[in-house]
Amino acid sequence: MKVTDTADLWWKTAVVYCLDVETYLDSDGDGTGDLQGLAQRLDHLAALGVTCLWLMPVYPTPDRDDGYDIVDFYGVDSRLGSLGDFVEVVRTAKDRGMRVIADLVVNHTSDQHPWFQSARSSRDSPFRDFYVWRDEPPDEQAEVVFPDQEDSVWEHDESAGQYYLHQFYKHQPDLNITNPRVRDEIAKIMGFWLQLGLSGFRVDAVPFFLATNGVDDADEAFAHPHDYLRDLRAFLGRRSGDGILLGEVNLPHEDQATFFGGTDGDELTMQFDFIAMQRLYLSLARQDAGPVAEALTSRPAIAHDSQWATFVRNHDELTLDKLTDDERQEVFAAFGPDEAMQVFGRGLRRRLPPMLGGDPRRVRMVYSLLFSLPGTPVLFYGEEIGMGENLDVPGRMAVRTPMQWSAGVNGGFSTAPADALPAPVVEGGYGPEFVNVEAQRRDPDSLLSFVSLLVRRYRECPELGWGEFAVLEQPHAQVLAHSVTWEDACLVALHNLADTAVTVPLVLPDVRAGTRLSDLLVDGSHEVREDGSVDVPLEAYGFRWLRVVHPGDRRLV
Ligand code: TEU
């Protein structure tokens, strides 16, 4: 390994953890989580092995889309703390070896943003062109993202006397990125937060942000939106040598290649792999590794510095929009048959453990798979302890309930009365009484201990971030057998997606006399025969991380 090849590319082997300050820990008892509360819990994150925090929006907001509706890009909402508290969190996180990124939400503003208030007030407003206006909505319209609330992406505004574009909720008017003044503001926003110590951004809704639909003269004014994304990446690079753009691009793999800047890798640094995530759920529903294996092998080639972000849940609905209708129905039937568990006709508003019927073998198998896939794993808060959802909370908010720290009042999240919390705590079998950090910290057999082990092993196996992925041939459809190889390191991972035990016959290439497979998660090793064959037994929902050890290897196993 040459220093020049890998040094500083921290995101290639990072462990990212997404949280909402509002629901993490309330330090002052007013019912809302806050930055001082988060600061007190950075030790939990460091102990888990997280290397990068992703903060959901902390900006001043009327809070009609959980903070994704912003009225001031240069501040912190007073409910969460101050800019001073923000800097303390970033500094303390750095001290614990963690970087911090934050949501950059610049596709739109809140309709309460002073820019929009000014823009709608008069055609002569200096901010009129910050947004996208039309006298009449066009005949051909983009699809709405939230079909439960909206039926058009154009909304008539009385005081403006025109229609404005909003690809999300109508209270989120789209910014007009063909306007150079808007682009200038976006650069300033990035520069501001980088200066406060952020290591980059999770870029919200990137394809929507780059789309110039509705701008009549966009062709002349702004012919190549990807040039603009490239400019933003270059700007980030100049302001922060090792900053990243982690983009939300829920598109087919071939389109994602474009958002990476192809193999030049000069646009988004990382992208979530929404396709592999959706195919994984289809695989889990069918107990057939085929769909997820196919998704992983069909990932487009990306540049040396680019990276995939892998995840099994996030703060939004578990979207299944890239499956066929029949496939989506299969996943609904398996993991969210009640209509109340579904949302927007395309997704599930549930967390993983309840979807898997709470079977700890199956839950662990899925997290083992997440951490052994090629890419950088991203956790959503509460996954490390196996939190469930609260279906009484409307829409996507069902999975954004308060973090469960202890079995105490409000799960240890807040001392305020329950009705002052941003969302009710989970009730029933996944409630704080049964699922909480305090109890799991003391239990070597807890999910928290298990996920911490996965994080440690992931960090010890840089090939998972850097390596070449291959599906290994073997006869069982219910098993995903894959290898990740980088330089002289090779990890073989086996995952049994079904509830029946199997023995997996493998044939490994490059085997010498005395090669063995050493188990990285539990005690044990398997001798490989001279022809490279080896049989590995797997229990129901069993899994193995096997390091290929050649005679004379000095690697720690
Ligand atoms: O979501 C943007 C987006 O692209 C959506 O399609 C997303 O994948 C999901 O389907 C929304 O339910 C982002 C945020 O993740 C989301 O929470 C915000 O509501 C949205 O932007 C608007 O800012």
PDB file of C-alpha atoms and ligand atoms in Angstrom, residues 65 68 105 108 145-146 168 202 204-205 208 248 315-317 344 346 396 400, ligand 1:
ATOM      1  CA  ASP A  65     -40.536  18.718   7.244  1.00  0.00           C
ATOM      2  CA  TYR A  68     -35.638  20.048   5.844  1.00  0.00           C
ATOM      3  CA  VAL A 105     -30.478  21.161   1.844  1.00  0.00           C
ATOM      4  CA  HIS A 108     -35.383  24.437  -1.717  1.00  0.00           C
ATOM      5  CA  VAL A 145     -42.456  13.252  -4.315  1.00  0.00           C
ATOM      6  CA  PHE A 146     -45.129  13.252  -1.612  1.00  0.00           C
ATOM      7  CA  PHE A 168     -41.277  18.510  -2.458  1.00  0.00           C
ATOM      8  CA  ARG A 202     -24.805  14.863   3.064  1.00  0.00           C
ATOM      9  CA  ASP A 204     -30.085  16.319   0.071  1.00  0.00           C
ATOM     10  CA  ALA A 205     -32.071  15.287  -2.992  1.00  0.00           C
ATOM     11  CA  PHE A 208     -33.935  17.364  -7.734  1.00  0.00           C
ATOM     12  CA  GLU A 248     -28.669  11.289  -1.896  1.00  0.00           C
ATOM     13  CA  HIS A 315     -34.662   8.432   8.348  1.00  0.00           C
ATOM     14  CA  ASP A 316     -37.074   8.329   5.408  1.00  0.00           C
ATOM     15  CA  GLU A 317     -39.428   5.597   4.338  1.00  0.00           C
ATOM     16  CA  PHE A 344     -46.596   6.886  -0.440  1.00  0.00           C
ATOM     17  CA  ARG A 346     -43.758   2.909  -2.427  1.00  0.00           C
ATOM     18  CA  ARG A 396     -42.066   8.909   7.905  1.00  0.00           C
ATOM     19  CA  ARG A 400     -37.724   9.194  14.166  1.00  0.00           C
TER      20      ARG A 400
HETATM   21  O1  TEU B   1     -35.387  13.330   0.502  1.00  0.00           O
HETATM   22  C1  TEU B   1     -35.342  13.593  -0.872  1.00  0.00           C
HETATM   23  C2  TEU B   1     -35.731  12.516  -1.746  1.00  0.00           C
HETATM   24  O2  TEU B   1     -35.125  12.397  -2.779  1.00  0.00           O
HETATM   25  C3  TEU B   1     -36.890  11.649  -1.413  1.00  0.00           C
HETATM   26  O3  TEU B   1     -37.265  10.988  -2.581  1.00  0.00           O
HETATM   27  C4  TEU B   1     -36.522  10.641  -0.389  1.00  0.00           C
HETATM   28  O4  TEU B   1     -35.751   9.638  -0.976  1.00  0.00           O
HETATM   29  C5  TEU B   1     -37.755  10.047   0.221  1.00  0.00           C
HETATM   30  O5  TEU B   1     -38.485   9.382  -0.745  1.00  0.00           O
HETATM   31  C6  TEU B   1     -38.587  11.076   0.938  1.00  0.00           C
HETATM   32  O6  TEU B   1     -39.539  10.389   1.663  1.00  0.00           O
HETATM   33  C7  TEU B   1     -34.766  14.281   1.266  1.00  0.00           C
HETATM   34  C8  TEU B   1     -34.795  13.947   2.733  1.00  0.00           C
HETATM   35  O7  TEU B   1     -34.157  12.724   2.950  1.00  0.00           O
HETATM   36  C9  TEU B   1     -36.214  13.962   3.208  1.00  0.00           C
HETATM   37  O8  TEU B   1     -36.282  13.645   4.572  1.00  0.00           O
HETATM   38  C10 TEU B   1     -36.795  15.346   2.963  1.00  0.00           C
HETATM   39  O9  TEU B   1     -38.162  15.358   3.300  1.00  0.00           O
HETATM   40  C11 TEU B   1     -36.646  15.745   1.511  1.00  0.00           C
HETATM   41  O10 TEU B   1     -35.321  15.575   1.042  1.00  0.00           O
HETATM   42  C12 TEU B   1     -36.989  17.199   1.313  1.00  0.00           C
HETATM   43  O11 TEU B   1     -35.942  17.989   1.800  1.00  0.00           O
END
